[in-house]
Coordinates of C-alpha atoms in Angstrom, one line a residue:
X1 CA 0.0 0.0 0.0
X2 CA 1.7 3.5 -1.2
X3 CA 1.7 6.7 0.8
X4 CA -1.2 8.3 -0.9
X5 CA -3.5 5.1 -0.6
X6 CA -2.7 5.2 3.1
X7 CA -3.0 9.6 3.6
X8 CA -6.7 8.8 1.7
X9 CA -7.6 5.2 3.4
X10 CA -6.4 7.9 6.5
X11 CA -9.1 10.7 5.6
X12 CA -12.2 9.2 4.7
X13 CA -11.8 6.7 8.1
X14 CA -11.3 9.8 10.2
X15 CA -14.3 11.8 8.4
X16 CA -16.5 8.8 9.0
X17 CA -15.6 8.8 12.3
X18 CA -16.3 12.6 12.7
X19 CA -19.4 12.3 10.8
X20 CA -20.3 9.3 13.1
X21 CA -19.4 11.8 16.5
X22 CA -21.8 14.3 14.6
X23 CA -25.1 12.1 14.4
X24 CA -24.7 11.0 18.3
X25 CA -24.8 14.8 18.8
X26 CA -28.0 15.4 16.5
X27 CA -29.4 11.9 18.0
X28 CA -31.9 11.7 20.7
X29 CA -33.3 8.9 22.8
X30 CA -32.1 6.3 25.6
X31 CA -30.1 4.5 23.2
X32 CA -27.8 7.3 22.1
X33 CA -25.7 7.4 25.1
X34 CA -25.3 3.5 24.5
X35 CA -24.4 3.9 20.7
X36 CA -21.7 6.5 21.8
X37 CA -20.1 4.2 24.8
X38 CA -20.0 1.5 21.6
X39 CA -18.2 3.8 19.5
X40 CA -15.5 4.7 22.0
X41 CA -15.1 1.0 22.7
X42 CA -14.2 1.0 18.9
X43 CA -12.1 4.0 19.0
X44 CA -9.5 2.6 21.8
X45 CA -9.3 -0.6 19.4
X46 CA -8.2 1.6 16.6
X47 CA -4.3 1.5 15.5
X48 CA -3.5 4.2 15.7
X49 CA -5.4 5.5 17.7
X50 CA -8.0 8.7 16.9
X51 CA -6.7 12.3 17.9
X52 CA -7.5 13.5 21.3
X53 CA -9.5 15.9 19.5
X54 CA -12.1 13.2 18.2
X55 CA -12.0 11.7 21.8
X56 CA -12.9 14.9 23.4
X57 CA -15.2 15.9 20.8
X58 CA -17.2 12.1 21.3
X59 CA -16.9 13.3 25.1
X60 CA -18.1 16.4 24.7
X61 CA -21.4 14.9 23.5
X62 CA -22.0 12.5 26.4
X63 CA -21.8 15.5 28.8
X64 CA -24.2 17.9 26.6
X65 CA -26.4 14.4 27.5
X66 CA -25.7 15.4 31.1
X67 CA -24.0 12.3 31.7
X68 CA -21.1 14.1 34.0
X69 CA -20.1 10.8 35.6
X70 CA -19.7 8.9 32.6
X71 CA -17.7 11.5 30.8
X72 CA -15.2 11.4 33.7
X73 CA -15.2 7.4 33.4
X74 CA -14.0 7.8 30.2
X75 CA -11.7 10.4 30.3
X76 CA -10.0 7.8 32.7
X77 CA -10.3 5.0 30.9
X78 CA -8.4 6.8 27.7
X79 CA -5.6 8.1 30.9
X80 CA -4.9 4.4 31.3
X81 CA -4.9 3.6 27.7
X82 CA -2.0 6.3 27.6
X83 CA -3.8 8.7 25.5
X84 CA -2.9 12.0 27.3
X85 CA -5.1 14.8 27.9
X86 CA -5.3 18.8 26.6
X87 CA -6.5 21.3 27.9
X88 CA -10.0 20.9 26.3
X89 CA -10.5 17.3 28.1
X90 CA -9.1 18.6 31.6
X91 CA -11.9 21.1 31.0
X92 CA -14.5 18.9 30.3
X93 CA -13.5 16.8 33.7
X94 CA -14.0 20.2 35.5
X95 CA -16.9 20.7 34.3
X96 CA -18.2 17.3 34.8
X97 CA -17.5 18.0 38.4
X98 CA -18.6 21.0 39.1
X99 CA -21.9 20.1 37.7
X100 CA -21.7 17.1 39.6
X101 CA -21.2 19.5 42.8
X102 CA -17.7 18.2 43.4
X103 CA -16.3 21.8 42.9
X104 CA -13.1 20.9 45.6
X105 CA -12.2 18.7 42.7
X106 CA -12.7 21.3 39.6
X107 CA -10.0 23.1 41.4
X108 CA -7.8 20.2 42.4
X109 CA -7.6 19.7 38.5
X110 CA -6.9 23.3 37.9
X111 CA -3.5 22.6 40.2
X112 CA -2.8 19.5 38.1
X113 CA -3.0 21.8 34.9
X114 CA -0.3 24.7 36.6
X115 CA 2.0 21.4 37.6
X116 CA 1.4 20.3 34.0
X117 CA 3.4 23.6 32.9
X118 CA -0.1 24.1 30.7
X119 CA -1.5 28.0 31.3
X120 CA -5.4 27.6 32.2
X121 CA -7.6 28.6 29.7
X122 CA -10.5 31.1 29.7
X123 CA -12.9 28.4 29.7
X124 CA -11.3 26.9 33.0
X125 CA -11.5 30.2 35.0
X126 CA -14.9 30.3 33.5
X127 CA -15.8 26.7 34.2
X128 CA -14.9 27.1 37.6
X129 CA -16.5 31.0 38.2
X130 CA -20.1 28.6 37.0
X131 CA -19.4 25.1 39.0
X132 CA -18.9 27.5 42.8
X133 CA -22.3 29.6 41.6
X134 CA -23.7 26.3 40.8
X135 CA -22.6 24.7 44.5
X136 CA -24.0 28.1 46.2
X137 CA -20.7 29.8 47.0
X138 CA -21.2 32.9 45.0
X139 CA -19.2 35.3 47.1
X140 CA -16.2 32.8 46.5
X141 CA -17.2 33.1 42.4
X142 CA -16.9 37.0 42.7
X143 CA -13.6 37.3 44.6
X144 CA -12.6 34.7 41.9
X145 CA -13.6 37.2 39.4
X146 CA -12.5 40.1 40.6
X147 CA -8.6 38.5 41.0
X148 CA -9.0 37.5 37.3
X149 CA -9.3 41.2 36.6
X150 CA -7.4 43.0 39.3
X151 CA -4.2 40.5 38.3
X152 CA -5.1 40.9 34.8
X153 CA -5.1 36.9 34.5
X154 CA -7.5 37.0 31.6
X155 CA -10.3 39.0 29.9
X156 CA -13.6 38.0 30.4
X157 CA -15.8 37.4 27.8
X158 CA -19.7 37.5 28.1
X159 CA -19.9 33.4 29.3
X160 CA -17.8 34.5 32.4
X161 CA -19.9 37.6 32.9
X162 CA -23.2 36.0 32.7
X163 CA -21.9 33.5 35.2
X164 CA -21.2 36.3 38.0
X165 CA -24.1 38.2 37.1
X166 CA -26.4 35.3 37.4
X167 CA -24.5 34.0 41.0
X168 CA -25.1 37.8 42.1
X169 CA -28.9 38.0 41.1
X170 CA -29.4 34.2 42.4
X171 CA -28.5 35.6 45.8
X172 CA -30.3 38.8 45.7
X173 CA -27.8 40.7 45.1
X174 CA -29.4 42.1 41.7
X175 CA -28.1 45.8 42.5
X176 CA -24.4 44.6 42.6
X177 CA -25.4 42.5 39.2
X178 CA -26.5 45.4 37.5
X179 CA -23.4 47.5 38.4
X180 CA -21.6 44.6 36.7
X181 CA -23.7 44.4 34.0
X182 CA -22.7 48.8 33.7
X183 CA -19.2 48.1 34.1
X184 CA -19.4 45.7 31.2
X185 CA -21.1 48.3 29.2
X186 CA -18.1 50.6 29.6
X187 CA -15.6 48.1 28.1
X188 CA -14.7 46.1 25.4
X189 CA -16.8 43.0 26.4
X190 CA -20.3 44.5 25.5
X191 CA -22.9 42.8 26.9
X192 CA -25.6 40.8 25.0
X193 CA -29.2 40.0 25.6
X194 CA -28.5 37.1 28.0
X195 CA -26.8 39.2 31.0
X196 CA -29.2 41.9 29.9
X197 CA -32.6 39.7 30.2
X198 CA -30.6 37.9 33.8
X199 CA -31.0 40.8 35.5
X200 CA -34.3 42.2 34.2
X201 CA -36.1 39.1 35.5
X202 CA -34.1 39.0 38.6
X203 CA -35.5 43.0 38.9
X204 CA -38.8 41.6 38.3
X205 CA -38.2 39.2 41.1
X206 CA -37.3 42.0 43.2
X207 CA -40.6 43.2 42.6
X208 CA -38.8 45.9 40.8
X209 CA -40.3 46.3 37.4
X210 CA -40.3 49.8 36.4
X211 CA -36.1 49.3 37.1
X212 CA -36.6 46.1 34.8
X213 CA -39.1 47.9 32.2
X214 CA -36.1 51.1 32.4
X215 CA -33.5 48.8 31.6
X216 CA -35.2 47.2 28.8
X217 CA -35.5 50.5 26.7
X218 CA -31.7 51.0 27.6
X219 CA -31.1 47.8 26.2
X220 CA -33.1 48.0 23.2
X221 CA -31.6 51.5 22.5
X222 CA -28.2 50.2 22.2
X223 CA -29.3 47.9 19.6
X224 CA -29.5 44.8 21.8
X225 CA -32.8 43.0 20.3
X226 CA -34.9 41.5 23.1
X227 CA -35.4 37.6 23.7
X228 CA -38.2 35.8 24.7
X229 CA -36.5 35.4 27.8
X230 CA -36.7 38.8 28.8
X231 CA -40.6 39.3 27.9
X232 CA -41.2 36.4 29.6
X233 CA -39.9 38.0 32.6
X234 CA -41.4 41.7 31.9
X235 CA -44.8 39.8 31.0
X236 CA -44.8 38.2 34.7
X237 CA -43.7 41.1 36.7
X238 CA -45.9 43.0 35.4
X239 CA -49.0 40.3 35.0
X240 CA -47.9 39.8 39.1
X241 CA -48.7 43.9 39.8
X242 CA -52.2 43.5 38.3
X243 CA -50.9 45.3 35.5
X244 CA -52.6 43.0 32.6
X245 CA -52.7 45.9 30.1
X246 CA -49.2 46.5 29.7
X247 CA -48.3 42.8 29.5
X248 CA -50.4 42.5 26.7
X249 CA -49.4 45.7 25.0
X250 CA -45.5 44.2 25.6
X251 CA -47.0 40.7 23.9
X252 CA -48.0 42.9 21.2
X253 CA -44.4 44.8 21.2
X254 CA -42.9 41.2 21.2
X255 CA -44.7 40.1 18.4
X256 CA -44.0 43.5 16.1
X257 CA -40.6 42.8 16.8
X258 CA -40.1 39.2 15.3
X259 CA -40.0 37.4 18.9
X260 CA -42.7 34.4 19.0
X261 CA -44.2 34.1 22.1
X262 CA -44.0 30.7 23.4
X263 CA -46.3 28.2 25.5
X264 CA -44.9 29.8 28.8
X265 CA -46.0 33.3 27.6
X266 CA -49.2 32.7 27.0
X267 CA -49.6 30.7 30.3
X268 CA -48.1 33.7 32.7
X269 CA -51.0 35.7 30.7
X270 CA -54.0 32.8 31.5
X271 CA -52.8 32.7 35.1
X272 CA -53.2 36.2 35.3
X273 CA -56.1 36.6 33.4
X274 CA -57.8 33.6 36.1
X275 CA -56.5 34.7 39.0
X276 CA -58.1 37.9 38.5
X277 CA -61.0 36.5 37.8
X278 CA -61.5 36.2 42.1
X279 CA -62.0 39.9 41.7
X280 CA -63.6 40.9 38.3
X281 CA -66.5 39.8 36.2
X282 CA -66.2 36.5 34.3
X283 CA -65.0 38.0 31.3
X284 CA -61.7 37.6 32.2
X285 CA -61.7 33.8 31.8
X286 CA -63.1 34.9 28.4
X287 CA -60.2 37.0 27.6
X288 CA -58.0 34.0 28.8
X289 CA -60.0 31.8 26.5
X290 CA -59.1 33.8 23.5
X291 CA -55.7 33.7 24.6
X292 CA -56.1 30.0 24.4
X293 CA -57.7 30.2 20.8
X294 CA -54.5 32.4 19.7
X295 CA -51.9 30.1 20.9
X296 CA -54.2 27.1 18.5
X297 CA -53.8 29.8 15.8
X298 CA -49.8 30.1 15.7
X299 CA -49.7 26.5 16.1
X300 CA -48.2 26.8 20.1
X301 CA -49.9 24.2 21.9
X302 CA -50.8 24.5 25.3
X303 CA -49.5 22.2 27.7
X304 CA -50.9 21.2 31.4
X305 CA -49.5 24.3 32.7
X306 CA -51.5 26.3 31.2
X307 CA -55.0 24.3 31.4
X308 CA -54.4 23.8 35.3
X309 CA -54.1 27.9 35.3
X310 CA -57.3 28.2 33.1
X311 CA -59.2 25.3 35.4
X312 CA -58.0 27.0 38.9
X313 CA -59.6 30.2 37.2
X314 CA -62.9 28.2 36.9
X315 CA -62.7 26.4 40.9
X316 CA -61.7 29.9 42.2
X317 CA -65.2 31.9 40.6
X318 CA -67.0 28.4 41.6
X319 CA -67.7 27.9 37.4
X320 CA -67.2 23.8 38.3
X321 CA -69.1 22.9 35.6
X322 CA -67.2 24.9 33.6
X323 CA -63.6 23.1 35.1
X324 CA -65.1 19.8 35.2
X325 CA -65.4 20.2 31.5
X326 CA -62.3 21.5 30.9
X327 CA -60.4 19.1 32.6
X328 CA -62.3 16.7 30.2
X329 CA -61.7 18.1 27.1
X330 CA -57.7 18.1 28.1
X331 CA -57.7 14.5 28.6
X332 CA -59.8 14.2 25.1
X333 CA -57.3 16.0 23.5
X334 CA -54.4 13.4 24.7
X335 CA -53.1 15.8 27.8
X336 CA -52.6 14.2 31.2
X337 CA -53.2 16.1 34.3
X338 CA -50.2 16.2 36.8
X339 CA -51.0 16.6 40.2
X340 CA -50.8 19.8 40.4
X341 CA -54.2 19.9 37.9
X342 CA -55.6 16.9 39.9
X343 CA -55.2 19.4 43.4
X344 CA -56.8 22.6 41.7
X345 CA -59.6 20.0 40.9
X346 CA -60.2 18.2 44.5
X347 CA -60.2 21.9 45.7
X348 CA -62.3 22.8 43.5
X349 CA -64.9 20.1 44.0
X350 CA -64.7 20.5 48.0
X351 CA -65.3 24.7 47.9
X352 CA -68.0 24.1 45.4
X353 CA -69.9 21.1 47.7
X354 CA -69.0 18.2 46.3
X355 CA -67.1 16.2 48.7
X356 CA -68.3 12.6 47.0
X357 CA -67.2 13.5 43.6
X358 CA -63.9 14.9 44.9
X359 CA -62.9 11.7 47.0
X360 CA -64.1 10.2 43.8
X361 CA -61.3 11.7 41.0
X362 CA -58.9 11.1 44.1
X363 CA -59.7 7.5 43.5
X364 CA -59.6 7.8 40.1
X365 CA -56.2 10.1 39.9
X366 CA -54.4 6.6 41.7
X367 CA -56.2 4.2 39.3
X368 CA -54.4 6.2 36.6
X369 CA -51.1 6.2 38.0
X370 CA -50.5 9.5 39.5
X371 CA -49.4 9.9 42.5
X372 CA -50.6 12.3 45.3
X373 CA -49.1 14.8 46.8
X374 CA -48.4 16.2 50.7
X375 CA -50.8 18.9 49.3
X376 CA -53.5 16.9 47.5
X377 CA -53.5 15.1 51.5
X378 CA -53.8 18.6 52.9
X379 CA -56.9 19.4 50.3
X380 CA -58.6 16.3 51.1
X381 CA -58.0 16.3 55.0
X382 CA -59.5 19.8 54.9
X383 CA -62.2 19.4 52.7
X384 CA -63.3 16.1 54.4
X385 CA -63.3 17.9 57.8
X386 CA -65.1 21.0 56.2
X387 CA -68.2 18.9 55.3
X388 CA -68.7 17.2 59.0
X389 CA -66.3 13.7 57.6
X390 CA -63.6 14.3 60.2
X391 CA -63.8 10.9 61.4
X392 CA -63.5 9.6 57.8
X393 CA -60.3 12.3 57.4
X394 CA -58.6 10.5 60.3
X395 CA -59.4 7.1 59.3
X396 CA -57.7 8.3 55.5
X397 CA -54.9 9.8 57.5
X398 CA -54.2 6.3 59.8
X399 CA -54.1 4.5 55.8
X400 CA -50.9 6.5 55.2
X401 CA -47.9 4.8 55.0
X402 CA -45.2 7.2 53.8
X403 CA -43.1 8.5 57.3
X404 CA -43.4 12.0 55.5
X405 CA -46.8 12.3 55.6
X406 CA -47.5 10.6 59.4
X407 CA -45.4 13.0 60.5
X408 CA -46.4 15.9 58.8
X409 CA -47.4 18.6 61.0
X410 CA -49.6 20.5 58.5
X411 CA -52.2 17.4 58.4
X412 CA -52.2 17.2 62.0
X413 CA -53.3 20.8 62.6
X414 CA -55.8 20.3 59.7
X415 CA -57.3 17.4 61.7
X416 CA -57.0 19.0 64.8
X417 CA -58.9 22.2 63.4
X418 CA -61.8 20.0 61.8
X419 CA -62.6 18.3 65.4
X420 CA -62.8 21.4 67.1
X421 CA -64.8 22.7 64.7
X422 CA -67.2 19.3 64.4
X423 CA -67.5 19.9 68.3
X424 CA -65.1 16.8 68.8
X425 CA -62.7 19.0 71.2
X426 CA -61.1 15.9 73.3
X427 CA -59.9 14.6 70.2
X428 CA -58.3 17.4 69.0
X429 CA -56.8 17.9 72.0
X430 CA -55.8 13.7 71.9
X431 CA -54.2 14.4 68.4
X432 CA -52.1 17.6 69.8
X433 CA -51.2 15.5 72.2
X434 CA -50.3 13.0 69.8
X435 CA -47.7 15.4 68.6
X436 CA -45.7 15.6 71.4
X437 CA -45.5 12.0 71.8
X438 CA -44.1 11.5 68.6
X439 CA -41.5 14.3 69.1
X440 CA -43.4 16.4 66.4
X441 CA -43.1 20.2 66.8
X442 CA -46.3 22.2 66.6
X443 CA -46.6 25.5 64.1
X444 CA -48.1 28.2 64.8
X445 CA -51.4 27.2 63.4
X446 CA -51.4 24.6 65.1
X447 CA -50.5 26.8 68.7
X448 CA -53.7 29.0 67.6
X449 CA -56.1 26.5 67.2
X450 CA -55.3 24.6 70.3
X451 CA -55.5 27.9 72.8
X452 CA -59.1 28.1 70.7
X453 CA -59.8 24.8 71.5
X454 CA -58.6 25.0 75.2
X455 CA -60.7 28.6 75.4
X456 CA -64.1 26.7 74.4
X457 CA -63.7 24.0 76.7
X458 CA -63.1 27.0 79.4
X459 CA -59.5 26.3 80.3
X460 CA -58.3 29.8 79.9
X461 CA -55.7 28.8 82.4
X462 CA -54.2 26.2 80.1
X463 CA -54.7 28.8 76.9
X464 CA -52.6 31.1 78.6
X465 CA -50.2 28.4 79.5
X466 CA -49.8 27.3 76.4
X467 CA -49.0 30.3 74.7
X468 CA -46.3 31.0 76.8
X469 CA -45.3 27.8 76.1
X470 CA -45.2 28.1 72.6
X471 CA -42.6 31.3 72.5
X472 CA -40.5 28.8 75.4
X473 CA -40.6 26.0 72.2
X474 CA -39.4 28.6 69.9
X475 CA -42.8 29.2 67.8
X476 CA -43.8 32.8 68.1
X477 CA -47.5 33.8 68.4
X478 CA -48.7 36.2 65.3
X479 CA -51.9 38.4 64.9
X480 CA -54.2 35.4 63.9
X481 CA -53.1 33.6 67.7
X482 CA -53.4 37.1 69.7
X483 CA -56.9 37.9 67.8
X484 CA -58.3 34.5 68.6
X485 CA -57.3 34.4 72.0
X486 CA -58.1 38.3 72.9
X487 CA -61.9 37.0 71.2
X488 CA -62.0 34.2 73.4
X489 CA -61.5 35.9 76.7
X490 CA -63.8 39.0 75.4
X491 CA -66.6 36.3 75.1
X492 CA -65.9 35.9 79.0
X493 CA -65.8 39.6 79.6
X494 CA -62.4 39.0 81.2
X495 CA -61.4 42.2 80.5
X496 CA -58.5 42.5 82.4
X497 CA -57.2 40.0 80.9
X498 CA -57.6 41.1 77.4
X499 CA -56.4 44.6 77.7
X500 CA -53.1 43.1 79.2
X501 CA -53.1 40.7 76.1
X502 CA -54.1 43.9 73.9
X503 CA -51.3 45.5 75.4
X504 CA -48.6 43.0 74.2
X505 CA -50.0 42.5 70.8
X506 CA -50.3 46.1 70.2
X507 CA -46.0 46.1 71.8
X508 CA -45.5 43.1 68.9
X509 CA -46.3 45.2 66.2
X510 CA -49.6 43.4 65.6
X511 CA -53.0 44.5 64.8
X512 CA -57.1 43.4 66.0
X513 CA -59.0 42.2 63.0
X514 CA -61.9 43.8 62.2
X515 CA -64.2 41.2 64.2
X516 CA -61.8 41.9 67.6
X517 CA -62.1 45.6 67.1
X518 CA -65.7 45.2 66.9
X519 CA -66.3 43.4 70.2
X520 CA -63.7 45.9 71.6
X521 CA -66.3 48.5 70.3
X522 CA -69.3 47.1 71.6
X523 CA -67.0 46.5 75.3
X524 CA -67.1 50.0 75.9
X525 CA -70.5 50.6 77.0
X526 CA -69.5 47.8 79.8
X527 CA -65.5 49.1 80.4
X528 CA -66.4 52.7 81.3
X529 CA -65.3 55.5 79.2
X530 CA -62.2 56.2 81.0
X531 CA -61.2 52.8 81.6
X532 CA -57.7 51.3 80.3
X533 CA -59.9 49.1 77.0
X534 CA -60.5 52.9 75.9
X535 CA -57.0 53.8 76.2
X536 CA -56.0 50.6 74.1
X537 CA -58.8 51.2 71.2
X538 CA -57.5 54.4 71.1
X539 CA -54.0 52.7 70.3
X540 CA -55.4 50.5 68.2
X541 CA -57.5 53.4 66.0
X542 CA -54.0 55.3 66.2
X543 CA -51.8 52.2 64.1
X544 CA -54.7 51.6 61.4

């Protein structure tokens, strides 16, 4: 065989290999990490051997799958193969652990690459600056930065800047990202649309979105064309102010400007358009309707999300008919509700009374396969013990087998709540009890409705005790447990008692609600004019 038959027999083996290496990355499916483990098998039995380009390319690929620990098994085996690494695979193993959390060993690599004599690349520093924002240690990611700059180490580019600026917004610290983002503006690295639309949605998170809606039009003045990333975000801060109008104006601005609005767009807008529905008339649900017919018409589908919002719109203006059908028609059409959809539902059925047709779907929601929640427990419990079934509530709640939910301290004040209200008091007070015995600590809702429950039965003694007792267990009383208590001794006309109660709600920083100021009211008459409750509802008139 001559030289050229070899250079050409050469060629066309190593551009079916990188052709090969290019389908696995197109591919998609279970097989495909399989198919790409089988071609690596074939590339170590290769003489020669492929380039350590081809092998970290093939690599490359497996950790786009997110398949970090495989990647790193690899890069080992082809270590004791003797096929020595480059810069680009030590990367890839940093990488691999960093998004594997195992930052300690990111940089452990970083000293192998400084023993090596090899200077680190951009995309280490880079690497590394992601992997400690990904393992929470963001302040450690910025005074990693800032020595990169102040020691003139290397320039960032935009990858390294988007990694600090989203560390900075991920812990709050959206003022400090937006300084960044300014200081980027003033040099050579410009910034794009991607640090640009990181820190208008963490503004919006902030509940800052005139900042966020300022910063938009700076962006867009400087040429920077707007994602639907940063819509998205304008959309929802401003959908979560009530401001509907000007999220659909900015759909409308989105739209003129060449950015399709996706599935998750058009969902912010039926949540908001349903969740306002509480408040307005039920045209809104129309309105979120036609939103619905819109997203048919540009050929966006939309997924569960977006039915569950338009369904919980329905439950919440007592439409069920209207939610029962819906949740129909998504099922017709080939959608299956998650839990969260199956929860909006059960609500829904238990607000609008009908308790046998929700226990019903939660029969039928196990019968298909999905599994219920801690909340979809919480939403039965409640609604069982809201239509007089507490005893059936506690027999569901002694079926449960999961250690999370036994011990779950939001089902037991549920039940608790329901027997007090269903005039069973000694067995709410038997399942507070129960509490204790199973080392369980008691919320504060939990705290309020036992002092209501110890109040009723005329303990007031043991309600005073016990809220004492609850600051000693480290569960401060709020203004729902001072408003019930105050009510309860009122009922007594144990007025002295209630004014020295008033007295340290009103030092808390807490309010009466509008039933307690009424009863205060109607105690004056009784108190005297000049008496210390008239002093207090003075107070009281003085904070609201």
């Amino acid at each position: 065989m001559n030289c050229t038959t070899l250079l050409r027999l050469r060629y066309y083996t190593n551009y079916h290999l990188n052709q090969r290496i290019l389908q696995l990355k197109n591919a998609s499916g279970p097989t495909k990490v399989n198919d790409a483990l089988q071609l690596f098998d074939e590339m170590l039995q290769r003489q020669p051997p492929p380039s350590i380009f081809q092998f970290t390319k093939l690599i490359a690929g497996i950790v786009k799958m997110k398949h970090y620990s495989t990647a790193l098994m690899l890069i080992k085996q082809m270590k004791l193969m003797g096929i020595p690494a480059n810069i680009y695979t030590i990367n890839i193993s940093i990488n691999c652990h960093c998004r594997s959390n195992q930052v300690a060993y990111g940089f452990a690599l970083l000293a192998t690459i400084f023993k090596q004599g090899h200077p680190p690349s951009l995309a280490t520093y880079t690497t590394l600056i992601h992997g400690l924002v990904l393992a929470d240690r963001v302040f450690e990611a910025v005074e990693l930065f800032k020595k990169l700059l102040r020691e003139k180490i290397c320039e960032p580019d935009q990858l390294m800047y988007g990694s600090v600026i989203n560390g900075l917004c991920k812990v709050g610290h959206t003022s400090k990202a937006l300084e960044l983002l300014r200081y980027m503006e003033s040099g050579s690295c410009k910034p794009d649309v991607v640090q640009y639309s990181a820190v208008i949605d963490s503004l919006c998170k902030d509940r800052m979105v005139d900042n966020a809606l300022e910063l938009f039009s700076h962006m867009t003045e400087k040429g920077v064309l707007a994602n639907i990333i940063a819509y998205n975000s304008l959309i929802q801060g401003l959908c979560n102010f009530g401001r509907e109008t000007e999220a659909a104006k900015m759909l409308m601005d989105m739209e003129g400007k060449g950015v399709s609005p996706g599935v998750d767009t058009f969902t912010i807008l039926v949540d908001s358009f349903c969740k306002k529905g509480c408040v307005k008339d039920a045209e809104l649900a129309v309105q979120a309707m036609n939103v619905i017919d819109r997203m048919m018409e540009q050929d966006i589908v939309p997924n569960i999300i977006t039915y569950s919002s338009l369904i919980n719109g329905y439950c919440k203006k007592k439409q069920i008919d209207k939610a029962r059908h819906l949740f129909q028609e998504i099922q017709d059409k080939g959608l299956i509700p998650d839990v969260i959809t199956y929860n909006i539902m059960l609500q829904g059925l238990f607000l609008s009374g009908h308790p046998a047709t929700a226990i019903e779907l939660f029969n039928k929601m196990q019968e298909k396969g999905q599994a219920p929640n801690i909340y979809t427990y919480r939403i039965l419990l409640h609604g069982m013990c809201k239509n007089s079934q507490c005893y059936d509530a506690l027999a569901l709640f002694r079926t449960l087998e999961s250690k999370e939910l036994m011990e779950d301290v939001g089902l037991y004040s549920i039940l608790i709540d329901g027997y007090s209200k269903c005039g069973k008091r000694d067995l709410a007070m038997d399942l507070f009890d129960e509490l204790h015995v199973k080392g369980l600590k008691p919320n504060v809702r939990t705290y309020t409705v036992m002092i209501s429950v110890l109040c009723q039965q005329g303990l007031f003694g043991k309600a005073k005790d016990l809220l004492r007792k609850m600051e000693e267990n480290g569960c401060l009383p709020d203004s729902v447990t001072y408003n019930v208590i105050v009510q309860e001794f009122l009922k007594q006309k144990a007025f002295q008692e209630a004014e020295i109660l008033l007295e340290e709600m009103i030092s808390r920083g807490f309010s009466t609600d509008s039933a307690t100021f009424e009863m205060l009211l109607n105690q004056i008459p009784s108190t005297g004019q000049d008496s210390p409750m008239q002093t207090i509802i003075q107070k009281l008139i003085n904070i609201k």
